[in-house]
Amino acid sequence: MVDIKNRRHFLKRTKYEELRPSLLYIGSKVTVFGRQLKLIEYGDDFTRNSIESQTERTLAMIKPDAFKNMGKIINAISQSGFLISKLRVAKLSKQEAQEFYAVHRGKPFYDGLTDFMSSGRICALELVAPGAIRKWRELIGPTDSNQARAEAPGSLRAQFGTDKTYNACHGSDAPDTAAEEVAFFFGPGRYPGKCDLARGTTLCLVKPHLVADGVAGLVVDMVQDAFDVTAGQLFTLERNAAAEFYEVYKGVLPAGEFNAMVDHLTSGPVLALEVADRSGADAVEAFRQLAGPLDPELARVLRPESLRARFGLNNVQNGVHCTDLVEDGVLEVNYFFTILASS
């Protein structure tokens, strides 16, 4: 690795097992020996030709009728070999839905489609994989959910769709369309369908080791079984942001453990969720019960059905972060979905 500006080597050729080949695509952020790097261009044509065909991108969307099954669908995506490079929960306005589906303007189903797509929360994702466009359309199945149940019973539309409009998922149909649709949700300065943050909510962070292992969907599914997810986004944190977020633990935890927590939170993408109690009560304490004790070993004894008991490895890689104090719920939610999301 060469520092071009200063004309010196930053890193000699060495083995680094923590860096997965699937993360090597333009726009990806990777951490190498504690240094966060953004991949902005290929070094040469050979590298471009070798990697580009393996990192096709497409836009996937979980529609309002299937949003309650978001965790199951995210898990199916991960288990099918896709890398989720971007993710955001949104609530489209009617005008935004019309803009996204402008290609269908004037068709008989246009008004009904845009009414439906602005009727509730959706989840937009950028997926990366070899042949991602074709692969995702095969996974979701035929447009008509009834046809999907007959022809592709294992597809997502067969499992979670109802008919031709309420059909659970959307998928780009060509490279040009994919680029346009990804830019609609994730382009510079774009933030369509920004969710209004609610009162009495709490923050759940699905930590990088679970995102990297492709099990974040299982966590989301457990959360959705008991709570409503009212906002969500995939973040890659810089070290100063992670240290600021964890500042309350500084001086409380041993310095080594605090630094390890910051290191882990910046080691890869983290999935942030705003979580609400369906009863309208404050969600902080109820969600802490679902998260379980900080130490996964203790969680497996005291709360074996908790998230940390099921997914935690140790005190640092313990599956999820949850808000500890009721008064901090709004602060932590706003830190991610107002401060970091707009930075």
mmCIF file of C-alpha atoms in Angstrom:
data_model
loop_
_atom_site.group_PDB
_atom_site.id
_atom_site.type_symbol
_atom_site.label_atom_id
_atom_site.label_comp_id
_atom_site.label_asym_id
_atom_site.label_seq_id
_atom_site.Cartn_x
_atom_site.Cartn_y
_atom_site.Cartn_z
ATOM 1 C CA MET A 1 0.000 0.000 0.000
ATOM 2 C CA VAL A 2 1.541 3.301 -1.161
ATOM 3 C CA ASP A 3 0.908 6.829 0.119
ATOM 4 C CA ILE A 4 0.977 8.589 -3.271
ATOM 5 C CA LYS A 5 0.854 12.129 -1.862
ATOM 6 C CA ASN A 6 3.934 11.631 0.319
ATOM 7 C CA ARG A 7 5.576 9.133 -2.064
ATOM 8 C CA ARG A 8 6.255 6.488 0.542
ATOM 9 C CA HIS A 9 5.089 3.008 1.469
ATOM 10 C CA PHE A 10 2.344 2.849 4.057
ATOM 11 C CA LEU A 11 2.244 -0.948 4.147
ATOM 12 C CA LYS A 12 4.421 -3.598 2.554
ATOM 13 C CA ARG A 13 2.863 -6.679 1.011
ATOM 14 C CA THR A 14 1.504 -8.750 3.886
ATOM 15 C CA LYS A 15 -1.244 -11.206 4.717
ATOM 16 C CA TYR A 16 -4.340 -9.649 6.322
ATOM 17 C CA GLU A 17 -7.062 -12.245 6.842
ATOM 18 C CA GLU A 18 -9.604 -9.804 8.313
ATOM 19 C CA LEU A 19 -10.039 -8.121 4.900
ATOM 20 C CA ARG A 20 -12.628 -10.085 2.924
ATOM 21 C CA PRO A 21 -12.391 -10.094 -0.902
ATOM 22 C CA SER A 22 -16.131 -9.304 -1.080
ATOM 23 C CA LEU A 23 -15.395 -5.853 0.401
ATOM 24 C CA LEU A 24 -13.103 -4.847 -2.471
ATOM 25 C CA TYR A 25 -15.336 -2.679 -4.649
ATOM 26 C CA ILE A 26 -15.420 1.034 -5.470
ATOM 27 C CA GLY A 27 -17.066 3.026 -2.686
ATOM 28 C CA SER A 28 -16.372 0.422 -0.012
ATOM 29 C CA LYS A 29 -14.804 1.452 3.303
ATOM 30 C CA VAL A 30 -12.372 -1.035 4.817
ATOM 31 C CA THR A 31 -10.201 -1.024 7.923
ATOM 32 C CA VAL A 32 -6.619 -2.281 7.604
ATOM 33 C CA PHE A 33 -4.528 -2.488 10.766
ATOM 34 C CA GLY A 34 -6.720 0.126 12.441
ATOM 35 C CA ARG A 35 -6.625 2.576 9.507
ATOM 36 C CA GLN A 36 -9.937 3.217 7.746
ATOM 37 C CA LEU A 37 -9.691 3.467 3.969
ATOM 38 C CA LYS A 38 -12.220 4.265 1.251
ATOM 39 C CA LEU A 39 -11.750 2.579 -2.124
ATOM 40 C CA ILE A 40 -12.236 5.293 -4.756
ATOM 41 C CA GLU A 41 -10.712 3.860 -7.958
ATOM 42 C CA TYR A 42 -8.978 0.820 -9.395
ATOM 43 C CA GLY A 43 -5.180 0.894 -9.539
ATOM 44 C CA ASP A 44 -5.023 -0.467 -13.096
ATOM 45 C CA ASP A 45 -7.128 -1.997 -15.861
ATOM 46 C CA PHE A 46 -6.230 -5.558 -14.865
ATOM 47 C CA THR A 47 -7.665 -4.991 -11.381
ATOM 48 C CA ARG A 48 -10.757 -3.312 -12.839
ATOM 49 C CA ASN A 49 -11.416 -6.207 -15.200
ATOM 50 C CA SER A 50 -10.787 -8.786 -12.471
ATOM 51 C CA ILE A 51 -13.077 -7.238 -9.867
ATOM 52 C CA GLU A 52 -15.815 -5.298 -11.657
ATOM 53 C CA SER A 53 -17.543 -8.386 -13.046
ATOM 54 C CA GLN A 54 -17.651 -9.834 -9.529
ATOM 55 C CA THR A 55 -19.134 -6.713 -7.947
ATOM 56 C CA GLU A 56 -22.237 -5.850 -9.950
ATOM 57 C CA ARG A 57 -24.707 -3.757 -7.957
ATOM 58 C CA THR A 58 -28.476 -3.609 -7.893
ATOM 59 C CA LEU A 59 -31.209 -1.844 -5.971
ATOM 60 C CA ALA A 60 -33.404 -4.036 -3.812
ATOM 61 C CA MET A 61 -36.441 -2.742 -1.984
ATOM 62 C CA ILE A 62 -38.645 -4.326 0.659
ATOM 63 C CA LYS A 63 -42.117 -2.890 0.079
ATOM 64 C CA PRO A 64 -44.612 -1.747 2.763
ATOM 65 C CA ASP A 65 -46.563 -5.019 2.742
ATOM 66 C CA ALA A 66 -43.424 -7.038 3.559
ATOM 67 C CA PHE A 67 -41.704 -4.564 5.878
ATOM 68 C CA LYS A 68 -42.835 -6.576 8.910
ATOM 69 C CA ASN A 69 -40.755 -9.427 7.469
ATOM 70 C CA MET A 70 -37.701 -7.237 6.820
ATOM 71 C CA GLY A 71 -35.455 -9.358 9.050
ATOM 72 C CA LYS A 72 -36.383 -12.577 7.270
ATOM 73 C CA ILE A 73 -35.801 -10.994 3.855
ATOM 74 C CA ILE A 74 -32.443 -9.484 4.871
ATOM 75 C CA ASN A 75 -31.400 -12.917 6.132
ATOM 76 C CA ALA A 76 -32.441 -14.518 2.835
ATOM 77 C CA ILE A 77 -30.370 -11.903 0.984
ATOM 78 C CA SER A 78 -27.282 -12.638 3.078
ATOM 79 C CA GLN A 79 -27.703 -16.400 2.835
ATOM 80 C CA SER A 80 -27.975 -16.104 -0.960
ATOM 81 C CA GLY A 81 -24.455 -14.689 -1.237
ATOM 82 C CA PHE A 82 -25.143 -10.962 -1.573
ATOM 83 C CA LEU A 83 -23.132 -8.292 0.197
ATOM 84 C CA ILE A 84 -25.387 -5.526 1.538
ATOM 85 C CA SER A 85 -23.327 -2.392 0.877
ATOM 86 C CA LYS A 86 -26.020 0.168 1.718
ATOM 87 C CA LEU A 87 -29.312 -0.042 3.618
ATOM 88 C CA ARG A 88 -31.849 2.502 4.749
ATOM 89 C CA VAL A 89 -35.397 2.399 6.071
ATOM 90 C CA ALA A 90 -37.551 5.121 4.509
ATOM 91 C CA LYS A 91 -41.155 6.381 4.399
ATOM 92 C CA LEU A 92 -41.700 7.720 0.893
ATOM 93 C CA SER A 93 -44.072 10.599 0.255
ATOM 94 C CA LYS A 94 -46.540 10.276 -2.604
ATOM 95 C CA GLN A 95 -44.401 12.642 -4.678
ATOM 96 C CA GLU A 96 -41.236 10.613 -4.011
ATOM 97 C CA ALA A 97 -43.015 7.377 -4.941
ATOM 98 C CA GLN A 98 -44.186 9.019 -8.176
ATOM 99 C CA GLU A 99 -40.636 10.128 -8.920
ATOM 100 C CA PHE A 100 -39.211 6.654 -8.312
ATOM 101 C CA TYR A 101 -41.840 4.981 -10.537
ATOM 102 C CA ALA A 102 -41.923 7.772 -13.160
ATOM 103 C CA VAL A 103 -41.288 5.205 -15.915
ATOM 104 C CA HIS A 104 -44.819 3.860 -15.275
ATOM 105 C CA ARG A 105 -46.538 7.259 -15.330
ATOM 106 C CA GLY A 106 -49.747 7.111 -17.377
ATOM 107 C CA LYS A 107 -50.239 3.362 -16.943
ATOM 108 C CA PRO A 108 -53.496 2.120 -15.341
ATOM 109 C CA PHE A 109 -51.771 0.800 -12.228
ATOM 110 C CA TYR A 110 -49.600 3.898 -11.601
ATOM 111 C CA ASP A 111 -51.811 5.669 -9.044
ATOM 112 C CA GLY A 112 -52.492 2.514 -7.077
ATOM 113 C CA LEU A 113 -48.811 1.583 -7.082
ATOM 114 C CA THR A 114 -47.637 4.977 -5.838
ATOM 115 C CA ASP A 115 -50.401 5.094 -3.200
ATOM 116 C CA PHE A 116 -49.224 1.711 -1.948
ATOM 117 C CA MET A 117 -45.529 2.601 -2.004
ATOM 118 C CA SER A 118 -46.181 5.726 0.089
ATOM 119 C CA SER A 119 -48.479 3.935 2.548
ATOM 120 C CA GLY A 120 -45.812 2.679 4.959
ATOM 121 C CA ARG A 121 -42.127 2.128 5.578
ATOM 122 C CA ILE A 122 -39.865 0.479 3.025
ATOM 123 C CA CYS A 123 -36.270 -0.734 3.195
ATOM 124 C CA ALA A 124 -33.929 0.176 0.328
ATOM 125 C CA LEU A 125 -30.703 -1.781 -0.119
ATOM 126 C CA GLU A 126 -27.768 -1.747 -2.508
ATOM 127 C CA LEU A 127 -26.695 -5.343 -3.122
ATOM 128 C CA VAL A 128 -23.313 -6.417 -4.494
ATOM 129 C CA ALA A 129 -22.615 -9.814 -6.070
ATOM 130 C CA PRO A 130 -21.535 -11.393 -9.364
ATOM 131 C CA GLY A 131 -24.537 -10.952 -11.660
ATOM 132 C CA ALA A 132 -26.408 -9.172 -8.852
ATOM 133 C CA ILE A 133 -29.275 -7.888 -11.032
ATOM 134 C CA ARG A 134 -30.231 -11.283 -12.425
ATOM 135 C CA LYS A 135 -29.524 -13.062 -9.149
ATOM 136 C CA TRP A 136 -31.779 -10.744 -7.120
ATOM 137 C CA ARG A 137 -34.636 -10.964 -9.635
ATOM 138 C CA GLU A 138 -34.397 -14.752 -9.472
ATOM 139 C CA LEU A 139 -34.545 -14.652 -5.670
ATOM 140 C CA ILE A 140 -37.642 -12.438 -5.572
ATOM 141 C CA GLY A 141 -39.469 -14.380 -8.306
ATOM 142 C CA PRO A 142 -42.150 -13.372 -10.864
ATOM 143 C CA THR A 143 -43.887 -9.989 -10.467
ATOM 144 C CA ASP A 144 -47.261 -11.599 -9.706
ATOM 145 C CA SER A 145 -47.067 -13.253 -6.288
ATOM 146 C CA ASN A 146 -49.644 -15.867 -7.277
ATOM 147 C CA GLN A 147 -47.569 -16.781 -10.324
ATOM 148 C CA ALA A 148 -44.505 -16.897 -8.061
ATOM 149 C CA ARG A 149 -46.205 -19.401 -5.762
ATOM 150 C CA ALA A 150 -46.933 -21.601 -8.760
ATOM 151 C CA GLU A 151 -43.593 -21.291 -10.565
ATOM 152 C CA ALA A 152 -41.045 -20.357 -7.859
ATOM 153 C CA PRO A 153 -42.496 -21.359 -4.470
ATOM 154 C CA GLY A 154 -39.213 -20.660 -2.683
ATOM 155 C CA SER A 155 -38.996 -17.075 -3.945
ATOM 156 C CA LEU A 156 -39.533 -14.058 -1.706
ATOM 157 C CA ARG A 157 -42.667 -12.921 -3.544
ATOM 158 C CA ALA A 158 -44.145 -16.400 -3.181
ATOM 159 C CA GLN A 159 -43.495 -16.328 0.563
ATOM 160 C CA PHE A 160 -44.318 -12.723 1.418
ATOM 161 C CA GLY A 161 -46.326 -11.230 -1.478
ATOM 162 C CA THR A 162 -50.089 -11.139 -2.070
ATOM 163 C CA ASP A 163 -50.645 -10.189 -5.724
ATOM 164 C CA LYS A 164 -49.072 -8.229 -8.583
ATOM 165 C CA THR A 165 -48.897 -4.894 -6.699
ATOM 166 C CA TYR A 166 -48.549 -6.086 -3.113
ATOM 167 C CA ASN A 167 -45.627 -8.271 -4.098
ATOM 168 C CA ALA A 168 -43.158 -7.772 -1.233
ATOM 169 C CA CYS A 169 -40.015 -6.694 -3.118
ATOM 170 C CA HIS A 170 -38.687 -4.579 -5.966
ATOM 171 C CA GLY A 171 -35.611 -5.283 -8.060
ATOM 172 C CA SER A 172 -33.829 -3.305 -10.794
ATOM 173 C CA ASP A 173 -34.166 -4.873 -14.244
ATOM 174 C CA ALA A 174 -30.979 -3.641 -15.991
ATOM 175 C CA PRO A 175 -27.597 -2.024 -15.222
ATOM 176 C CA ASP A 176 -28.719 1.494 -16.219
ATOM 177 C CA THR A 177 -31.890 1.178 -14.149
ATOM 178 C CA ALA A 178 -29.928 -0.177 -11.211
ATOM 179 C CA ALA A 179 -27.538 2.795 -11.282
ATOM 180 C CA GLU A 180 -30.445 5.260 -11.427
ATOM 181 C CA GLU A 181 -32.386 3.562 -8.637
ATOM 182 C CA VAL A 182 -29.362 3.246 -6.352
ATOM 183 C CA ALA A 183 -28.661 6.949 -6.943
ATOM 184 C CA PHE A 184 -32.283 7.796 -6.094
ATOM 185 C CA PHE A 185 -31.861 6.467 -2.562
ATOM 186 C CA PHE A 186 -28.128 6.715 -1.918
ATOM 187 C CA GLY A 187 -26.711 9.385 -4.245
ATOM 188 C CA PRO A 188 -24.804 12.378 -2.811
ATOM 189 C CA GLY A 189 -27.155 14.665 -0.897
ATOM 190 C CA ARG A 190 -30.066 12.273 -1.406
ATOM 191 C CA TYR A 191 -32.249 11.332 1.572
ATOM 192 C CA PRO A 192 -35.739 10.511 0.245
ATOM 193 C CA GLY A 193 -38.314 9.233 2.692
ATOM 194 C CA LYS A 194 -36.511 10.376 5.830
ATOM 195 C CA CYS A 195 -38.350 8.886 8.794
ATOM 196 C CA ASP A 196 -39.608 11.197 11.525
ATOM 197 C CA LEU A 197 -38.043 10.045 14.789
ATOM 198 C CA ALA A 198 -40.544 9.141 17.490
ATOM 199 C CA ARG A 199 -40.589 9.766 21.227
ATOM 200 C CA GLY A 200 -39.894 6.978 23.681
ATOM 201 C CA THR A 201 -37.777 4.984 21.229
ATOM 202 C CA THR A 202 -34.415 3.352 21.814
ATOM 203 C CA LEU A 203 -31.332 2.509 19.774
ATOM 204 C CA CYS A 204 -30.165 -0.927 18.719
ATOM 205 C CA LEU A 205 -26.795 -1.314 17.015
ATOM 206 C CA VAL A 206 -26.129 -4.613 15.282
ATOM 207 C CA LYS A 207 -22.366 -4.783 15.679
ATOM 208 C CA PRO A 208 -19.853 -5.277 12.835
ATOM 209 C CA HIS A 209 -19.057 -8.926 13.583
ATOM 210 C CA LEU A 210 -22.703 -9.898 13.002
ATOM 211 C CA VAL A 211 -23.028 -7.761 9.864
ATOM 212 C CA ALA A 212 -19.819 -9.314 8.482
ATOM 213 C CA ASP A 213 -21.030 -12.835 9.314
ATOM 214 C CA GLY A 214 -24.316 -12.239 7.449
ATOM 215 C CA VAL A 215 -26.604 -12.766 10.446
ATOM 216 C CA ALA A 216 -27.878 -9.207 10.938
ATOM 217 C CA GLY A 217 -31.212 -10.269 9.444
ATOM 218 C CA LEU A 218 -31.698 -12.819 12.220
ATOM 219 C CA VAL A 219 -31.217 -10.058 14.789
ATOM 220 C CA VAL A 220 -33.668 -7.764 12.985
ATOM 221 C CA ASP A 221 -36.196 -10.601 12.862
ATOM 222 C CA MET A 222 -35.959 -11.141 16.626
ATOM 223 C CA VAL A 223 -36.363 -7.395 17.179
ATOM 224 C CA GLN A 224 -39.399 -7.236 14.878
ATOM 225 C CA ASP A 225 -41.040 -10.123 16.717
ATOM 226 C CA ALA A 226 -41.380 -7.902 19.789
ATOM 227 C CA PHE A 227 -40.957 -4.280 18.635
ATOM 228 C CA ASP A 228 -41.511 -1.928 15.710
ATOM 229 C CA VAL A 229 -38.465 -0.778 13.739
ATOM 230 C CA THR A 230 -39.175 2.862 12.907
ATOM 231 C CA ALA A 231 -35.823 3.823 11.318
ATOM 232 C CA GLY A 232 -32.747 1.953 10.159
ATOM 233 C CA GLN A 233 -29.486 2.575 8.328
ATOM 234 C CA LEU A 234 -26.129 0.941 7.666
ATOM 235 C CA PHE A 235 -23.220 3.097 8.875
ATOM 236 C CA THR A 236 -19.444 2.825 8.642
ATOM 237 C CA LEU A 237 -18.123 4.833 11.586
ATOM 238 C CA GLU A 238 -14.908 6.786 11.777
ATOM 239 C CA ARG A 239 -12.932 6.401 14.972
ATOM 240 C CA ASN A 240 -13.736 9.842 16.386
ATOM 241 C CA ALA A 241 -17.478 9.230 15.930
ATOM 242 C CA ALA A 242 -17.301 5.815 17.644
ATOM 243 C CA ALA A 243 -15.261 7.278 20.528
ATOM 244 C CA GLU A 244 -17.739 10.127 20.904
ATOM 245 C CA PHE A 245 -20.684 7.735 20.933
ATOM 246 C CA TYR A 246 -19.041 5.534 23.590
ATOM 247 C CA GLU A 247 -17.761 8.501 25.631
ATOM 248 C CA VAL A 248 -20.113 7.705 28.536
ATOM 249 C CA TYR A 249 -18.153 4.471 29.108
ATOM 250 C CA LYS A 250 -14.782 6.222 29.188
ATOM 251 C CA GLY A 251 -13.418 6.087 32.730
ATOM 252 C CA VAL A 252 -16.046 3.519 33.701
ATOM 253 C CA LEU A 253 -14.555 0.636 31.746
ATOM 254 C CA PRO A 254 -10.840 -0.255 31.773
ATOM 255 C CA ALA A 255 -8.984 1.695 29.075
ATOM 256 C CA GLY A 256 -8.158 -1.486 27.179
ATOM 257 C CA GLU A 257 -11.791 -2.578 26.983
ATOM 258 C CA PHE A 258 -12.970 0.917 25.969
ATOM 259 C CA ASN A 259 -10.416 1.055 23.151
ATOM 260 C CA ALA A 260 -11.375 -2.454 22.049
ATOM 261 C CA MET A 261 -15.044 -1.388 21.868
ATOM 262 C CA VAL A 262 -14.142 1.621 19.726
ATOM 263 C CA ASP A 263 -11.891 -0.525 17.504
ATOM 264 C CA HIS A 264 -14.658 -3.049 16.936
ATOM 265 C CA LEU A 265 -17.328 -0.443 16.185
ATOM 266 C CA THR A 266 -15.078 0.963 13.428
ATOM 267 C CA SER A 267 -13.992 -2.424 12.048
ATOM 268 C CA GLY A 268 -16.859 -2.654 9.548
ATOM 269 C CA PRO A 269 -20.455 -1.599 8.835
ATOM 270 C CA VAL A 270 -22.861 -1.366 11.778
ATOM 271 C CA LEU A 271 -26.659 -1.537 11.396
ATOM 272 C CA ALA A 272 -28.452 1.103 13.468
ATOM 273 C CA LEU A 273 -32.151 0.637 14.271
ATOM 274 C CA GLU A 274 -34.638 2.919 15.983
ATOM 275 C CA VAL A 275 -36.844 0.609 18.035
ATOM 276 C CA ALA A 276 -40.324 1.458 19.351
ATOM 277 C CA ASP A 277 -42.586 -0.363 21.815
ATOM 278 C CA ARG A 278 -45.885 -1.287 20.142
ATOM 279 C CA SER A 279 -47.833 -0.359 23.277
ATOM 280 C CA GLY A 280 -46.578 3.224 23.095
ATOM 281 C CA ALA A 281 -44.562 2.836 26.301
ATOM 282 C CA ASP A 282 -40.928 3.878 26.491
ATOM 283 C CA ALA A 283 -38.868 1.189 24.744
ATOM 284 C CA VAL A 284 -35.513 1.558 26.508
ATOM 285 C CA GLU A 285 -35.967 -0.849 29.425
ATOM 286 C CA ALA A 286 -38.048 -3.370 27.487
ATOM 287 C CA PHE A 287 -35.433 -3.557 24.748
ATOM 288 C CA ARG A 288 -32.630 -3.921 27.305
ATOM 289 C CA GLN A 289 -34.367 -7.096 28.456
ATOM 290 C CA LEU A 290 -34.370 -8.448 24.908
ATOM 291 C CA ALA A 291 -30.701 -7.482 24.459
ATOM 292 C CA GLY A 292 -29.669 -9.228 27.685
ATOM 293 C CA PRO A 293 -26.651 -8.702 29.991
ATOM 294 C CA LEU A 294 -23.508 -7.112 28.536
ATOM 295 C CA ASP A 295 -21.489 -10.322 29.035
ATOM 296 C CA PRO A 296 -22.774 -13.012 26.622
ATOM 297 C CA GLU A 297 -21.716 -15.818 28.981
ATOM 298 C CA LEU A 298 -23.811 -14.273 31.742
ATOM 299 C CA ALA A 299 -26.624 -13.692 29.256
ATOM 300 C CA ARG A 300 -26.647 -17.394 28.338
ATOM 301 C CA VAL A 301 -27.219 -18.223 32.015
ATOM 302 C CA LEU A 302 -29.651 -15.474 33.035
ATOM 303 C CA ARG A 303 -31.468 -14.673 29.764
ATOM 304 C CA PRO A 304 -30.819 -17.522 27.319
ATOM 305 C CA GLU A 305 -33.383 -16.192 24.811
ATOM 306 C CA SER A 306 -31.752 -12.746 24.622
ATOM 307 C CA LEU A 307 -29.892 -11.322 21.627
ATOM 308 C CA ARG A 308 -26.522 -11.330 23.381
ATOM 309 C CA ALA A 309 -26.980 -14.907 24.574
ATOM 310 C CA ARG A 310 -27.653 -16.029 21.017
ATOM 311 C CA PHE A 311 -25.227 -13.861 19.046
ATOM 312 C CA GLY A 312 -22.573 -12.571 21.472
ATOM 313 C CA LEU A 313 -18.988 -13.838 21.558
ATOM 314 C CA ASN A 314 -17.438 -11.755 24.345
ATOM 315 C CA ASN A 315 -17.891 -8.411 26.119
ATOM 316 C CA VAL A 316 -16.756 -6.462 23.052
ATOM 317 C CA GLN A 317 -18.249 -8.600 20.282
ATOM 318 C CA ASN A 318 -21.483 -9.096 22.202
ATOM 319 C CA GLY A 319 -23.879 -8.883 19.278
ATOM 320 C CA VAL A 320 -25.721 -5.634 19.901
ATOM 321 C CA HIS A 321 -25.520 -2.322 21.660
ATOM 322 C CA CYS A 322 -28.644 -1.078 23.423
ATOM 323 C CA THR A 323 -29.396 2.195 25.214
ATOM 324 C CA ASP A 324 -28.858 1.816 28.964
ATOM 325 C CA LEU A 325 -30.775 4.772 30.424
ATOM 326 C CA VAL A 326 -34.260 6.019 29.559
ATOM 327 C CA GLU A 327 -33.049 9.617 29.273
ATOM 328 C CA ASP A 328 -30.399 8.536 26.732
ATOM 329 C CA GLY A 329 -32.809 6.914 24.284
ATOM 330 C CA VAL A 330 -33.593 10.077 22.335
ATOM 331 C CA LEU A 331 -29.930 11.173 22.476
ATOM 332 C CA GLU A 332 -28.551 7.956 20.992
ATOM 333 C CA VAL A 333 -31.253 7.726 18.324
ATOM 334 C CA ASN A 334 -30.634 11.323 17.278
ATOM 335 C CA TYR A 335 -26.865 10.828 17.231
ATOM 336 C CA PHE A 336 -27.194 8.237 14.480
ATOM 337 C CA PHE A 337 -30.279 9.328 12.560
ATOM 338 C CA THR A 338 -29.847 13.104 12.755
ATOM 339 C CA ILE A 339 -26.158 13.893 13.309
ATOM 340 C CA LEU A 340 -24.360 11.023 11.527
ATOM 341 C CA ALA A 341 -27.012 10.510 8.829
ATOM 342 C CA SER A 342 -26.682 14.122 7.697
ATOM 343 C CA SER A 343 -22.886 14.304 7.901
#
